[in-house]
Every structure is written in C-alpha cells, then in structure tokens.
PDB file of C-alpha atoms and ligand atoms in Angstrom:
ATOM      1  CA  UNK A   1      -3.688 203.647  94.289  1.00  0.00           C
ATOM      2  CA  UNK A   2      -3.370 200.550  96.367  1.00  0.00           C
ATOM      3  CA  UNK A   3      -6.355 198.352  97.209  1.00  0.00           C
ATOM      4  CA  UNK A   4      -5.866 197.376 101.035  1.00  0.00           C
ATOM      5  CA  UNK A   5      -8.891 194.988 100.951  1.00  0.00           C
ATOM      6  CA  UNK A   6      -7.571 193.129  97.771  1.00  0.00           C
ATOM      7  CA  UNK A   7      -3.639 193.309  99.103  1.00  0.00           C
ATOM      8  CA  UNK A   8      -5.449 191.558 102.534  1.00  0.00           C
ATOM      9  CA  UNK A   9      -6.983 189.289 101.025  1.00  0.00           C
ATOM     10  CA  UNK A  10      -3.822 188.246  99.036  1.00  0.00           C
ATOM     11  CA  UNK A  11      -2.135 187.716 101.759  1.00  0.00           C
ATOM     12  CA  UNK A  12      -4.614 186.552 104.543  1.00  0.00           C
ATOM     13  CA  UNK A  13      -4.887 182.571 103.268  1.00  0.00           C
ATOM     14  CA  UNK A  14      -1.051 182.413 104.517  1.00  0.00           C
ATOM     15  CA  UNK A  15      -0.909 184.551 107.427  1.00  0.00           C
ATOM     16  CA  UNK A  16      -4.310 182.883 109.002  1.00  0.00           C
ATOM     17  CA  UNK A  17      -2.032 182.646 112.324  1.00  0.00           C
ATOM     18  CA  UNK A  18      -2.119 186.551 112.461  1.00  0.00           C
ATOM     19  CA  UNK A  19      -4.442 189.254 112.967  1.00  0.00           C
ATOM     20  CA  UNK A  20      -3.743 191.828 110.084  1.00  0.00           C
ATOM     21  CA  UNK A  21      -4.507 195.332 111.930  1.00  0.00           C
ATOM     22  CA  UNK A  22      -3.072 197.779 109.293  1.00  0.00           C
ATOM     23  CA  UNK A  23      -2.077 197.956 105.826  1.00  0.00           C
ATOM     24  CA  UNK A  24       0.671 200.832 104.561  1.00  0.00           C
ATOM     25  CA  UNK A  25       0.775 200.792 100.713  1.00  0.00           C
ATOM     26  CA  UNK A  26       2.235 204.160 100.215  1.00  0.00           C
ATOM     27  CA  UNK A  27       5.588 203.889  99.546  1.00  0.00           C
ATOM     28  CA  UNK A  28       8.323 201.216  97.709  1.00  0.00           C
ATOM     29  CA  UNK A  29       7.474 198.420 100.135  1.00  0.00           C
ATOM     30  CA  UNK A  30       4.177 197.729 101.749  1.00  0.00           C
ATOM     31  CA  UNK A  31       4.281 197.277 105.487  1.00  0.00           C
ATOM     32  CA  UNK A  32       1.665 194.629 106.923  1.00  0.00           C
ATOM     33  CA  UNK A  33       1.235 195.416 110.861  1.00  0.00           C
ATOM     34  CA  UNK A  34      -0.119 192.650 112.673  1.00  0.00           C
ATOM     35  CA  UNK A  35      -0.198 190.937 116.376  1.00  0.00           C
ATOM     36  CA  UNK A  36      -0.243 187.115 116.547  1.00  0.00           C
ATOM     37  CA  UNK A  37      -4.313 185.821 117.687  1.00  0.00           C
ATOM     38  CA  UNK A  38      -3.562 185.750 121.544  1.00  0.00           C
ATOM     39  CA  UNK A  39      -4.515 182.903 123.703  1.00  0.00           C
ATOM     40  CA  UNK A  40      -2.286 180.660 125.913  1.00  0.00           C
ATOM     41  CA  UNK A  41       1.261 179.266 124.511  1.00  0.00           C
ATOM     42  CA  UNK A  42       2.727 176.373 125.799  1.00  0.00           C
ATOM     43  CA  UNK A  43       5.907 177.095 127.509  1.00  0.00           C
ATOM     44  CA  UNK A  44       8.700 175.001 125.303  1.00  0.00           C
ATOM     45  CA  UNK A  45      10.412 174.101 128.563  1.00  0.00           C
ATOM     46  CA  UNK A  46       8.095 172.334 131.268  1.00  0.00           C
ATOM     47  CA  UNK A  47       4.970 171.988 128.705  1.00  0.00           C
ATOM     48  CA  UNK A  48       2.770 174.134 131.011  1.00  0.00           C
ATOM     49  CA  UNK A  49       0.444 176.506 128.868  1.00  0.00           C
ATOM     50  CA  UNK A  50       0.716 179.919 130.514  1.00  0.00           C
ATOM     51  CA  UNK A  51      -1.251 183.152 129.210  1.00  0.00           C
ATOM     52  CA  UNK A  52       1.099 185.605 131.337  1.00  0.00           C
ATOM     53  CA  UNK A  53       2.518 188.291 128.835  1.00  0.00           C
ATOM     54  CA  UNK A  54       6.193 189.321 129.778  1.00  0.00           C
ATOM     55  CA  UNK A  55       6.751 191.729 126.855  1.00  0.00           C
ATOM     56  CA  UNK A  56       5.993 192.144 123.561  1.00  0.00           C
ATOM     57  CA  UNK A  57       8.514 192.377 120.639  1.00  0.00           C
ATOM     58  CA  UNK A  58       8.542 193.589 116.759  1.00  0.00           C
ATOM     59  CA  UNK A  59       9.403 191.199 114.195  1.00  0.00           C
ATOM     60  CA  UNK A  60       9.891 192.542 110.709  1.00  0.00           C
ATOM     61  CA  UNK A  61      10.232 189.272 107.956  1.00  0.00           C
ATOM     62  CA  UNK A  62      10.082 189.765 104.801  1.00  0.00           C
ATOM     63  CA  UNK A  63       7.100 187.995 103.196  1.00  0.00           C
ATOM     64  CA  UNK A  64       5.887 187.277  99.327  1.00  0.00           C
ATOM     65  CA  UNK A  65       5.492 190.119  96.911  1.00  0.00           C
ATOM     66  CA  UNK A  66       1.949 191.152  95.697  1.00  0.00           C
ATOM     67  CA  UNK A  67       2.179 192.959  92.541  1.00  0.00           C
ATOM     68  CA  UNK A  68       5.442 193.185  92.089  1.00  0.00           C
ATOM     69  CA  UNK A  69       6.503 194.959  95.263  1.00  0.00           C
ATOM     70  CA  UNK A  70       8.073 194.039  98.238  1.00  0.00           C
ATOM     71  CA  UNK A  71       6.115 192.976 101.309  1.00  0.00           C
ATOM     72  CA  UNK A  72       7.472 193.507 105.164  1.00  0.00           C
ATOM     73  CA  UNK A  73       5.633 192.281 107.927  1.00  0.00           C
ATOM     74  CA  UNK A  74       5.669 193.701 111.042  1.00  0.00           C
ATOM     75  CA  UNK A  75       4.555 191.367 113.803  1.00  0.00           C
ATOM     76  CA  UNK A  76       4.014 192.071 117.253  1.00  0.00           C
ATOM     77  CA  UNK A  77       4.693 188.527 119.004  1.00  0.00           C
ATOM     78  CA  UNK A  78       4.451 188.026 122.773  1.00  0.00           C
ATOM     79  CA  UNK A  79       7.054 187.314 125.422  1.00  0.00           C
ATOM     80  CA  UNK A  80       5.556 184.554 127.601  1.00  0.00           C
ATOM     81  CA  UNK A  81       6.295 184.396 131.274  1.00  0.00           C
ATOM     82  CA  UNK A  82       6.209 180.492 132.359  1.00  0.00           C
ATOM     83  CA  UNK A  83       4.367 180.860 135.362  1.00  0.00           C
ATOM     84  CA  UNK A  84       5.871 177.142 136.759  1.00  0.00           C
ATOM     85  CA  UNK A  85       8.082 178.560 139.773  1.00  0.00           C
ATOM     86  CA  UNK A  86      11.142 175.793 139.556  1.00  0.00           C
ATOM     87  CA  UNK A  87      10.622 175.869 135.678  1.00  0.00           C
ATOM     88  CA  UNK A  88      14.271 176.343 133.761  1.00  0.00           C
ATOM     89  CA  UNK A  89      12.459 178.653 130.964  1.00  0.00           C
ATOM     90  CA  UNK A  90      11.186 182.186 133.055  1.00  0.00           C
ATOM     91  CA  UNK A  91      10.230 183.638 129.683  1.00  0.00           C
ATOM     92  CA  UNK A  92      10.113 182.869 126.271  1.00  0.00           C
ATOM     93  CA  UNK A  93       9.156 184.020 122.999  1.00  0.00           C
ATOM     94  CA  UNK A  94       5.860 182.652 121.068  1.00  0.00           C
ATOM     95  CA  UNK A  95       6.882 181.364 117.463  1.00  0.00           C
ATOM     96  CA  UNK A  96       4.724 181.253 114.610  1.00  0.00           C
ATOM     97  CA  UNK A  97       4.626 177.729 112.980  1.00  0.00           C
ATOM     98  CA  UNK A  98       4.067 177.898 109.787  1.00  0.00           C
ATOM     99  CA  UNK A  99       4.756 181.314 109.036  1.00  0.00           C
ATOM    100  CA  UNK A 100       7.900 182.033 110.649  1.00  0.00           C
ATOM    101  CA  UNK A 101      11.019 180.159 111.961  1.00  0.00           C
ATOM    102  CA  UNK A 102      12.936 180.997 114.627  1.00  0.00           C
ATOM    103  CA  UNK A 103      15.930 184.167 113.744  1.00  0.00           C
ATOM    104  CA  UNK A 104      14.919 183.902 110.011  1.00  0.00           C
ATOM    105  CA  UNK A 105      14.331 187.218 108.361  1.00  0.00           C
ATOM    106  CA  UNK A 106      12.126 185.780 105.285  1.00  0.00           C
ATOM    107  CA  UNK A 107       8.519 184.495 106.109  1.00  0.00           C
ATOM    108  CA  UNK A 108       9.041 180.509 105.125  1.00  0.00           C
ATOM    109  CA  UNK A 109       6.901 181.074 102.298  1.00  0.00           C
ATOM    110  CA  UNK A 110       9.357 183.609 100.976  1.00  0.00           C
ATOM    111  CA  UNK A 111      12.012 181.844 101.700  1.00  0.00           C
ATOM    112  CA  UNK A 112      10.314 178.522  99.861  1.00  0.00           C
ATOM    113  CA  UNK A 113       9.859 180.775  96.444  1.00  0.00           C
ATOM    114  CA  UNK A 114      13.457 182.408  96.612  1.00  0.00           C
ATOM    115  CA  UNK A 115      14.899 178.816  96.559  1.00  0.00           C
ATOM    116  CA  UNK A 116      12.580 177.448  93.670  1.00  0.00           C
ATOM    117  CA  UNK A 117      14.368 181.100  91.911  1.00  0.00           C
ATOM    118  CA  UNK A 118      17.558 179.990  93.041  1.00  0.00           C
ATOM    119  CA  UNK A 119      17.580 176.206  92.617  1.00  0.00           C
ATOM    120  CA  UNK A 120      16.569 176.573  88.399  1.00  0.00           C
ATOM    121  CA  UNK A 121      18.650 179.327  88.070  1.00  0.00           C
ATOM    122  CA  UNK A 122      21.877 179.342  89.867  1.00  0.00           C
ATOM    123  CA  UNK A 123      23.667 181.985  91.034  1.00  0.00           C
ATOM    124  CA  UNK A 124      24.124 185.024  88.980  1.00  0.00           C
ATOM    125  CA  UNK A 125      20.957 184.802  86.767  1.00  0.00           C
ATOM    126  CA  UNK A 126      18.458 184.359  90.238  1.00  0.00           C
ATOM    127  CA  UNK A 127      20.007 187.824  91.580  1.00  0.00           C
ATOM    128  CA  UNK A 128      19.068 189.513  88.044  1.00  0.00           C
ATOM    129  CA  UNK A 129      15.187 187.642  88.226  1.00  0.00           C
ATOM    130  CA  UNK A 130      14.469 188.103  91.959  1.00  0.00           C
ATOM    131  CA  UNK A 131      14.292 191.594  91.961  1.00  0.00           C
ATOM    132  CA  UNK A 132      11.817 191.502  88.940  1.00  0.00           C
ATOM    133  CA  UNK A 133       9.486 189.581  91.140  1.00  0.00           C
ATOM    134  CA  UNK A 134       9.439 191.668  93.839  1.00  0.00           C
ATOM    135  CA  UNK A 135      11.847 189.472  95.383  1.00  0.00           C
ATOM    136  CA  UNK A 136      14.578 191.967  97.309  1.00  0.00           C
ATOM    137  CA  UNK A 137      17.748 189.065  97.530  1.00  0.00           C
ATOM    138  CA  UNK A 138      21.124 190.140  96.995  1.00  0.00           C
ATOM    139  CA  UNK A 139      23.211 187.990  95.373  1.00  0.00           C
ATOM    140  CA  UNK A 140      24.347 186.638  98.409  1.00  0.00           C
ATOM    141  CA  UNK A 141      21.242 186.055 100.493  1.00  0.00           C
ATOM    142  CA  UNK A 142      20.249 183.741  97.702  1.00  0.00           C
ATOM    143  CA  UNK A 143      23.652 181.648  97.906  1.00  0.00           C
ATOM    144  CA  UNK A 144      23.058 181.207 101.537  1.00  0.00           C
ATOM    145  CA  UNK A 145      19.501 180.063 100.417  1.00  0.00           C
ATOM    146  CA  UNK A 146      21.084 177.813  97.969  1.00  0.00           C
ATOM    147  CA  UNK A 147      23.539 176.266 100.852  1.00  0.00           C
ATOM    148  CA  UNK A 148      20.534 174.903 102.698  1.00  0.00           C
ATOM    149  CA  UNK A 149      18.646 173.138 100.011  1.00  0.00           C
ATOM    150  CA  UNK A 150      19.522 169.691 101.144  1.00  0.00           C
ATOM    151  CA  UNK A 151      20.819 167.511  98.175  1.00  0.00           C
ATOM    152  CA  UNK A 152      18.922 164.773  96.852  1.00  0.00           C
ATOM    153  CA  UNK A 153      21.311 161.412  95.473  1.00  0.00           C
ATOM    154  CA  UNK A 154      21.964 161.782  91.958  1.00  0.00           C
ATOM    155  CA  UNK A 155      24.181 160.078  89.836  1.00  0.00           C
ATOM    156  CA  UNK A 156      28.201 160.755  88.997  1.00  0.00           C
ATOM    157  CA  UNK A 157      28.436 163.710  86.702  1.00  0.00           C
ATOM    158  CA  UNK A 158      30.756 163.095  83.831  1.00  0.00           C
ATOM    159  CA  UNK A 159      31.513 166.744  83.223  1.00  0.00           C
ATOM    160  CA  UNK A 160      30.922 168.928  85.884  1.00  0.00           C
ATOM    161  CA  UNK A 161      30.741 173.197  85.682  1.00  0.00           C
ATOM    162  CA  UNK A 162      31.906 174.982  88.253  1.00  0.00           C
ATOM    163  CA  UNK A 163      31.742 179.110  89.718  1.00  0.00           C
ATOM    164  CA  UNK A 164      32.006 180.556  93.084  1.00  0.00           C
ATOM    165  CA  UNK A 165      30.820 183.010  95.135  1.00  0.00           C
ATOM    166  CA  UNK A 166      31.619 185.639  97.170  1.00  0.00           C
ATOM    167  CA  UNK A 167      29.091 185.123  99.818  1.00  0.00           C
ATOM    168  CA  UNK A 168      30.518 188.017 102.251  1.00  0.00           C
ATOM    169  CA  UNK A 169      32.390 190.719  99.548  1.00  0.00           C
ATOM    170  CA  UNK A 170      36.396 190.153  99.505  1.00  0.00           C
ATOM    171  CA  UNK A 171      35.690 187.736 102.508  1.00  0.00           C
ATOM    172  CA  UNK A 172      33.614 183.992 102.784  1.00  0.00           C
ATOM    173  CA  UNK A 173      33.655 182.312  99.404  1.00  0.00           C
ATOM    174  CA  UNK A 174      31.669 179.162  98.345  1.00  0.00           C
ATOM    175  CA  UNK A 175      32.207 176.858  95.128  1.00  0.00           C
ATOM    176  CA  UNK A 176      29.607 175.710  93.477  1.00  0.00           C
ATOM    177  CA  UNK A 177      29.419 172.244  91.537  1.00  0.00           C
ATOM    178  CA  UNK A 178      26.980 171.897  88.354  1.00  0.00           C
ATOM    179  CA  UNK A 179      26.759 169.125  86.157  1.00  0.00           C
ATOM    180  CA  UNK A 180      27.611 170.239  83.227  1.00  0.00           C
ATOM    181  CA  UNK A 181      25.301 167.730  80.940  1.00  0.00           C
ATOM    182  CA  UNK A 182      22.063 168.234  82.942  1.00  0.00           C
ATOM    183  CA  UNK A 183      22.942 171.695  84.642  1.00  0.00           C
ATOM    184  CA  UNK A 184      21.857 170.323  88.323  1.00  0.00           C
ATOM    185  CA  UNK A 185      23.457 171.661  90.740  1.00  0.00           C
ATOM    186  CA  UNK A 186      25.841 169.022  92.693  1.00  0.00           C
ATOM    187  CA  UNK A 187      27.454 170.010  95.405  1.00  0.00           C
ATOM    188  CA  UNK A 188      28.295 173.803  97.355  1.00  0.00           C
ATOM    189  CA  UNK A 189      31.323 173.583  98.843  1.00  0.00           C
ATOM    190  CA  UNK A 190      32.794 175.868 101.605  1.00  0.00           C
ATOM    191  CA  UNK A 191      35.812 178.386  99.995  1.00  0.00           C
ATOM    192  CA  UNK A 192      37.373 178.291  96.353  1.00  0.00           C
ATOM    193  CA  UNK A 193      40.378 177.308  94.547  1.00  0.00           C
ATOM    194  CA  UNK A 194      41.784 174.518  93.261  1.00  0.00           C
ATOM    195  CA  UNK A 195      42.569 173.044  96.947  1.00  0.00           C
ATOM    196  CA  UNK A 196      38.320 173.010  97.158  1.00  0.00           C
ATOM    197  CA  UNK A 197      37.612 171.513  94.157  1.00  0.00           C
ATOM    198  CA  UNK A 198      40.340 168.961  94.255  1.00  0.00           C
ATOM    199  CA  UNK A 199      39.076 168.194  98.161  1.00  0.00           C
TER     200      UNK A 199
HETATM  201 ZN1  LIG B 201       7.874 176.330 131.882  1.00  0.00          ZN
END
C-alpha cells in the first residue's frame, strides 16, 4: 500500500512551484496531478504581467522515482492572454523555471540524475542500471542525454575506445569517443564509420 502523504512529501521540496492536488499510486507508475500556484505571469514578449487565462493545457514530464517506481507528473499550466492590444505575443504559455524547460519531457531534475547515470556509465551499461532505479530511459533517450552534456577541456587521449549508437533503430547513428586510459568520455560525434572517426 502506498503512503500518499510520505510520496508528497518526497516530492514536494522540488515541486514547491506546484500545487500537488492528487496522488494515484495504484498502478506501475504513480501519477502526480497538479496545477501551477496561479497569480499573474509576465508576458515574455512586451514584459506586461497579465492574469487573463486563455486556456489551460496538460503537461505530463516525467519526474524522479520514489521507491523504485516511475513518477509522471501531470501539470495543468495556463495559457496567458497578453492583454497589451499592439503586443506581438496574443497568448502564451506559463513555464515552470526550475522544474520544467520548455518541450522537454523529463522534469530537469530527472533529466540532471539520468545524465550523472549516463555520464559514469556510458552507453550500454546506463540502459541496464536506469531501469533499476526507477529510471524508464531507453537506450536511446539516454544517448540523446549524453549528446548535450557539454564537454569540459581535457587533455589528448593517447588511446582512445570507441562504440556507436543507434540513436533512431536502423536509422541516426552517433560515435562515441572514450579515452581508453581514464574511460572519460571525449567526444560524440554525429554518424559512424571509419569516415567519422577519421573526420
Ligand atoms: Zn505582451
């Protein structure tokens, strides 16, 4: 039996800009239902806060595990109506800093752990671990994690390791560079072959 109150409380510290309304524990995945805290946004284009509510829309992230099991969020986040007559922007949806960028489907704290998993254990050893945490990442959703860790300077490699990836099945591939002697990960390069790696 799930306990909503101590499931809530896991997860309230990082979704303070929410309003949890509902818990569902019952099945594989628990579902979090909650509406973003209301109030005026400031309207991205012109600056002008405006409280005039255009629509409202579902967003469904995934977020952290708790115990082992997948979370999904479901948000309900405002359509704004800039209510500046010559303004460019008519509408426009809130955001949630913090929590949630812009088209991502992983809550940024998600997406923060699945790269940690990723970065220390490249490619096919992260898609074996994830799932043991709770974390659900194909294979591929944590290469495309991997492809936007931005790369701090390190020194030449003398011997370097290198795999790729399918990142779409029979389709997109990526190469990825490891140094061999420390097993940091160099460089993930677009396609595979020989024509990559000598590029
Ligand atoms: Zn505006």
């Amino acid at each position: 039996m799930l306990d909503t109150n101590s499931v809530i409380k896991e997860l309230f510290s990082g979704l303070a800009a929410l309003a949890v309304t509902r818990v569902e524990g019952a099945g594989a995945v628990i579902v979090v239902h909650a509406t973003t805290r209301g109030g005026p946004v400031v309207c991205p284009a012109c600056g002008t806060p405006t409280a005039m509510v255009h629509a409202f829309h579902v967003r469904a992230p995934a977020d952290l595990p708790v115990d082992g099991r997948p979370v999904t969020l479901r948000v309900q986040v405002r359509r704004m109506r800039c209510q500046i007559d010559d303004c460019a922007m008519k509408t426009f949806r809130e955001q949630v800093p913090g929590l949630l960028e812009r088209y991502q489907r992983s809550t940024i704290r998600l997406t923060g752990q699945l790269r940690a998993v990723v970065q220390e254990l490249a490619g096919r050893a992260s898609a074996r671990v994830l799932p043991a945490l709770g974390i659900r990442a194909g294979r591929d959703t944590a290469i495309r994690s991997l492809l936007k860790i931005p790369l701090p300077d390190r020194p030449t490699p003398i011997v370097l390791g290198i795999d790729d990836f399918a990142l779409r099945r029979n389709h997109d591939y990526a190469t990825i560079v490891i140094n061999a002697d420390t097993g940091q990960r160099v460089d993930v390069l677009p396609g595979r072959g020989g024509q990559v790696v000598t590029d």
